[in-house]
Coordinates of C-alpha atoms in Angstrom, one line a residue:
M198 CA 0.0 0.0 0.0
G199 CA 1.8 3.1 -1.2
A200 CA 4.9 3.7 0.8
S201 CA 3.8 1.6 3.8
G202 CA 4.6 -2.0 4.9
V203 CA 0.9 -3.0 4.7
R204 CA 0.1 -5.6 2.1
L205 CA -3.5 -6.1 0.9
P206 CA -4.9 -9.0 -1.1
A207 CA -5.6 -8.1 -4.7
I208 CA -9.2 -8.9 -4.0
S209 CA -10.9 -7.6 -0.8
L210 CA -14.4 -8.2 0.5
G211 CA -16.8 -5.4 1.2
L212 CA -19.8 -5.7 3.5
W213 CA -21.8 -2.8 2.1
H214 CA -24.7 -5.2 1.1
N215 CA -25.7 -8.8 2.0
F216 CA -24.4 -8.8 5.6
G217 CA -27.2 -6.7 7.3
D218 CA -30.0 -7.7 9.6
V219 CA -32.3 -8.0 6.5
D220 CA -30.1 -10.8 5.2
V221 CA -29.6 -14.4 6.1
F222 CA -26.7 -14.5 8.6
Q223 CA -25.6 -18.0 7.6
N224 CA -25.2 -16.9 4.0
G225 CA -22.9 -14.0 5.0
R226 CA -21.0 -16.3 7.3
T227 CA -20.4 -18.8 4.5
I228 CA -19.2 -16.1 2.1
A229 CA -16.8 -14.6 4.7
R230 CA -15.3 -18.0 5.6
R231 CA -14.8 -19.0 2.0
A232 CA -13.3 -15.6 1.2
F233 CA -10.8 -16.0 4.0
D234 CA -9.9 -19.5 3.0
L235 CA -9.2 -18.2 -0.5
G236 CA -6.7 -15.6 0.8
I237 CA -9.0 -12.6 1.2
T238 CA -7.7 -11.2 4.4
H239 CA -9.2 -7.7 4.1
F240 CA -12.8 -7.1 5.2
D241 CA -14.1 -3.6 4.5
L242 CA -17.0 -2.1 6.5
A243 CA -18.5 1.3 7.4
N244 CA -20.7 2.5 10.2
N245 CA -23.8 2.7 8.0
Y246 CA -23.5 -0.6 6.2
G247 CA -26.5 -3.0 6.5
P248 CA -29.3 -2.4 6.1
S249 CA -30.2 -1.4 8.8
P250 CA -27.3 1.0 9.5
G251 CA -24.8 -0.6 11.8
S252 CA -26.1 -4.2 11.4
A253 CA -23.3 -5.2 9.0
E254 CA -20.8 -4.4 11.8
E255 CA -22.9 -6.2 14.3
N256 CA -23.0 -9.3 12.2
F257 CA -19.3 -9.0 11.4
G258 CA -18.7 -8.9 15.2
A259 CA -20.6 -12.1 15.5
L260 CA -18.4 -13.6 12.8
M261 CA -15.3 -12.5 14.6
K262 CA -16.6 -14.2 17.8
K263 CA -17.7 -17.4 16.1
D264 CA -15.0 -17.9 13.5
F265 CA -12.3 -15.3 13.1
H266 CA -11.1 -14.4 16.6
P267 CA -8.1 -16.7 16.4
F268 CA -7.1 -15.1 13.1
R269 CA -7.4 -11.4 14.1
D270 CA -3.7 -10.7 13.5
E271 CA -3.9 -12.2 10.0
M272 CA -6.7 -9.8 9.0
I273 CA -7.1 -6.2 7.9
I274 CA -10.4 -4.8 9.1
S275 CA -11.5 -1.4 8.1
S276 CA -14.4 0.9 8.9
K277 CA -15.5 4.4 7.9
A278 CA -17.6 7.4 8.9
G279 CA -19.0 10.3 6.9
Y280 CA -22.5 9.5 5.8
L281 CA -25.7 9.8 7.9
M282 CA -25.7 7.4 10.8
W283 CA -27.9 9.0 13.6
P284 CA -30.3 11.9 13.9
G285 CA -29.1 15.4 14.8
P286 CA -26.2 17.6 13.7
Y287 CA -23.5 15.3 14.9
G288 CA -24.4 12.1 13.0
E289 CA -22.7 12.6 9.7
W290 CA -20.0 14.4 7.7
G291 CA -16.5 15.1 9.1
S292 CA -16.4 16.8 12.5
R293 CA -14.1 15.5 15.1
K294 CA -17.1 14.8 17.4
Y295 CA -18.8 12.6 14.7
L296 CA -15.7 10.7 13.6
V297 CA -14.5 9.8 17.1
A298 CA -17.9 8.9 18.4
S299 CA -18.6 6.8 15.3
C300 CA -15.3 4.9 15.6
D301 CA -16.1 4.1 19.2
Q302 CA -19.5 2.8 18.2
S303 CA -18.1 0.7 15.3
L304 CA -15.6 -0.9 17.7
R305 CA -18.4 -1.8 20.1
R306 CA -20.5 -3.3 17.4
M307 CA -17.7 -5.4 16.1
G308 CA -16.3 -6.3 19.5
L309 CA -12.8 -5.1 18.5
Q310 CA -10.1 -3.2 20.4
Y311 CA -9.1 -1.5 17.2
V312 CA -9.6 -1.4 13.4
D313 CA -6.7 -1.6 11.1
I314 CA -7.9 1.3 8.9
F315 CA -10.3 4.0 9.7
Y316 CA -11.5 6.3 6.9
S317 CA -13.1 9.6 6.4
H318 CA -15.9 8.3 4.2
R319 CA -16.4 11.5 2.3
F320 CA -15.1 15.1 2.1
D321 CA -17.0 17.5 4.2
P322 CA -17.3 21.0 2.6
D323 CA -18.5 22.6 5.8
T324 CA -15.8 21.4 8.2
P325 CA -12.2 22.5 8.0
L326 CA -10.1 19.7 6.6
E327 CA -7.6 20.3 9.4
E328 CA -10.4 19.2 11.9
T329 CA -11.3 16.1 9.9
M330 CA -7.7 15.0 9.5
G331 CA -7.0 15.9 13.1
A332 CA -9.7 13.5 14.1
L333 CA -8.1 10.7 12.1
D334 CA -4.8 11.5 13.6
F335 CA -6.4 11.3 17.1
I336 CA -8.1 8.1 16.3
V337 CA -4.8 6.5 15.3
R338 CA -2.8 8.0 18.2
S339 CA -5.4 6.8 20.7
G340 CA -5.1 3.2 19.5
R341 CA -8.6 3.0 17.9
A342 CA -7.1 2.4 14.5
L343 CA -3.6 1.6 13.2
Y344 CA -3.9 3.6 10.0
A345 CA -5.8 6.5 8.5
G346 CA -7.6 6.6 5.1
I347 CA -9.9 8.7 3.0
S348 CA -12.6 7.8 0.5
S349 CA -14.0 9.6 -2.5
Y350 CA -11.9 12.7 -2.1
D351 CA -10.9 14.4 -5.4
A352 CA -7.3 15.0 -6.4
Q353 CA -7.0 18.5 -4.8
Q354 CA -8.7 17.4 -1.6
T355 CA -6.5 14.3 -1.4
A356 CA -3.3 16.3 -1.8
K357 CA -4.4 18.7 1.0
A358 CA -5.5 15.9 3.3
A359 CA -2.2 14.1 2.7
A360 CA -0.2 17.2 3.6
I361 CA -2.1 17.8 6.8
L362 CA -1.8 14.2 7.9
R363 CA 1.9 14.2 7.0
D364 CA 2.5 17.2 9.2
L365 CA 0.6 15.6 12.1
G366 CA 2.8 12.5 11.8
T367 CA 0.1 10.1 10.7
P368 CA 0.5 9.6 7.0
C369 CA -2.5 8.8 4.8
L370 CA -2.2 5.1 4.1
I371 CA -5.0 4.6 1.6
H372 CA -7.6 6.1 -0.6
Q373 CA -10.9 4.3 -1.5
P374 CA -12.6 5.7 -4.6
K375 CA -15.2 4.3 -6.9
Y376 CA -13.7 2.9 -10.1
N377 CA -14.8 0.7 -13.0
M378 CA -15.0 0.7 -16.8
F379 CA -18.1 3.0 -16.7
D380 CA -16.8 5.4 -14.0
R381 CA -13.2 6.4 -14.6
W382 CA -13.1 9.7 -12.8
I383 CA -9.9 8.8 -10.8
E384 CA -7.9 8.9 -14.1
N385 CA -8.4 12.6 -14.3
G386 CA -5.7 13.5 -11.7
L387 CA -6.4 11.4 -8.7
T388 CA -4.2 8.4 -9.6
D389 CA -1.3 10.9 -10.4
T390 CA -1.8 12.5 -6.9
L391 CA -1.8 9.1 -5.2
K392 CA 1.5 8.1 -6.9
K393 CA 3.0 11.5 -6.0
E394 CA 1.9 11.3 -2.4
K395 CA 2.7 7.6 -2.2
I396 CA -0.8 6.7 -1.0
G397 CA -2.2 3.3 -1.7
C398 CA -5.5 2.8 -3.5
I399 CA -8.3 0.3 -3.1
V400 CA -11.2 0.7 -5.6
F401 CA -14.8 -0.1 -4.9
S402 CA -17.7 -1.0 -7.3
P403 CA -15.4 -2.6 -9.8
L404 CA -18.4 -4.4 -11.3
A405 CA -20.5 -1.2 -11.5
Q406 CA -23.0 -2.7 -9.0
G407 CA -23.3 -5.8 -11.2
L408 CA -23.7 -4.0 -14.5
L409 CA -20.3 -5.3 -15.6
T410 CA -21.4 -9.0 -15.3
N411 CA -23.5 -11.2 -17.5
K412 CA -26.5 -10.5 -15.2
Y413 CA -28.2 -7.8 -17.3
L414 CA -27.4 -9.0 -20.8
N415 CA -31.0 -10.1 -21.3
G416 CA -33.1 -7.8 -19.2
I417 CA -33.3 -7.1 -15.4
P418 CA -33.6 -10.3 -13.3
E419 CA -36.1 -10.2 -10.4
D420 CA -33.4 -10.9 -7.8
S421 CA -31.0 -8.2 -9.0
R422 CA -30.0 -4.9 -7.3
A423 CA -31.7 -3.0 -10.1
A424 CA -35.0 -4.8 -9.6
K425 CA -34.8 -4.2 -5.8
H426 CA -33.8 -0.5 -6.3
T427 CA -31.0 -1.0 -3.8
S428 CA -27.8 0.5 -5.3
L429 CA -28.3 0.3 -9.0
D430 CA -30.9 2.5 -10.7
P431 CA -32.8 0.4 -13.3
D432 CA -33.1 3.5 -15.5
S433 CA -29.3 3.5 -15.8
I434 CA -29.4 0.2 -17.7
T435 CA -30.0 1.7 -21.1
H436 CA -29.8 0.0 -24.5
D437 CA -26.5 1.8 -25.1
K438 CA -25.1 0.5 -21.9
V439 CA -26.2 -3.1 -22.6
D440 CA -24.7 -2.9 -26.0
K441 CA -21.4 -1.9 -24.5
V442 CA -21.6 -4.7 -21.9
K443 CA -22.2 -7.2 -24.7
K444 CA -19.1 -6.0 -26.6
L445 CA -17.1 -6.2 -23.4
N446 CA -18.5 -9.7 -22.7
D447 CA -17.2 -10.8 -26.1
I448 CA -13.7 -9.5 -25.2
A449 CA -13.8 -11.3 -21.9
R450 CA -14.8 -14.6 -23.6
A451 CA -11.8 -14.2 -25.9
R452 CA -9.6 -13.9 -22.8
R453 CA -11.3 -17.0 -21.4
Q454 CA -12.7 -15.0 -18.6
S455 CA -16.2 -14.0 -17.5
L456 CA -17.0 -10.4 -17.9
A457 CA -16.9 -9.9 -14.1
Q458 CA -13.4 -11.4 -14.0
M459 CA -12.2 -9.2 -16.8
A460 CA -13.7 -6.1 -15.1
V461 CA -12.0 -6.9 -11.8
A462 CA -8.7 -7.6 -13.5
W463 CA -9.0 -4.3 -15.5
T464 CA -9.2 -2.2 -12.3
L465 CA -5.8 -3.8 -11.2
R466 CA -3.9 -2.9 -14.4
D467 CA -2.5 0.3 -12.9
K468 CA 0.0 -0.6 -10.1
V469 CA -1.3 2.3 -8.0
V470 CA -4.4 0.2 -7.3
T471 CA -3.4 -2.4 -4.7
S472 CA -6.8 -4.1 -4.3
S473 CA -10.2 -4.4 -5.9
L474 CA -13.1 -4.4 -3.4
I475 CA -15.9 -6.7 -4.3
G476 CA -19.3 -7.4 -2.9
A477 CA -20.9 -10.8 -2.9
S478 CA -24.3 -12.3 -2.3
K479 CA -23.1 -15.9 -2.7
V480 CA -19.9 -17.9 -2.4
A481 CA -19.7 -18.3 -6.2
H482 CA -19.2 -14.5 -6.6
V483 CA -16.1 -14.7 -4.4
E484 CA -14.7 -17.7 -6.1
E485 CA -15.2 -16.1 -9.5
A486 CA -13.5 -12.8 -8.5
V487 CA -10.5 -14.6 -7.0
A488 CA -10.2 -16.7 -10.2
A489 CA -9.8 -13.4 -12.1
L490 CA -6.3 -13.2 -10.7
N491 CA -5.3 -16.1 -13.0
N492 CA -5.2 -13.5 -15.9
T493 CA -4.6 -9.9 -15.0
T494 CA -2.4 -9.1 -18.0
F495 CA -3.9 -7.1 -20.9
S496 CA -2.3 -6.8 -24.3
A497 CA -2.4 -3.5 -26.1
A498 CA -4.9 -4.9 -28.5
E499 CA -7.2 -6.0 -25.7
L500 CA -7.0 -2.6 -24.0
S501 CA -7.7 -0.9 -27.4
A502 CA -10.7 -3.2 -27.9
I503 CA -12.1 -2.3 -24.4
E504 CA -11.7 1.4 -25.2
S505 CA -13.6 0.9 -28.5
A506 CA -16.4 -1.0 -26.8
L507 CA -16.8 1.8 -24.2
R508 CA -17.2 4.6 -26.8

């Protein structure tokens, strides 16, 4: 990760969905256990993951107690705060009060003494960045977390945050932005900033919430995120998008990969990206993603074909 001694698996598991109190606990347990057995040692959470908010951390705490406690020192566990978590003026954004209180609540829910990484989940335009970064520095120095990270900050915000943390003596370890073939905003300055600042990068939504799989090639399945209106707007699945997905699927087949595998491998082609953060609703999703690592090399012709398909 950047200039640090931390090593992350190329595939990490996020608990944004499928691990909340509306989900079947045993299914999440099976997914997490299989992921760990396949070498996924990094589990990524946030205070508001569920649904309901907080329930993913509570369920992960149960998993730690039932299964993973003996392996705590083999794991990287992260959490975040920034989005709405509780009512009132101190339950979201980037104030010191919110971040520290949220971190304490997350630790209680998971039954942990510390998390390995604690993130500012989003930039707060109304709180001085010095306060937000100062809170991350305090969280690390107080032993609540080992490292500090930021998520979804643009290039300029990232550079400023990194400078503040460097001066405080708690370097920014990692940045977590959204990145996939359909959302490439980090290429417009952020990746250059991360390289310059020697900050690691873990990307979320590599499959564009399932759009970069074979799931939507022939319509919207009833059990999909789009059908459930959870994190993928069905209106975003246009004929143009589906046509592009079909072209990408042909390229993946020529590489002897599924589209999902190619999409994950594609996010790892730039060495600034240490890990691709996947979600999973079944064990097969984890196994498929890990198998993507069997072919992460792209020829110039393949990259050109992908660019053409995305136009």
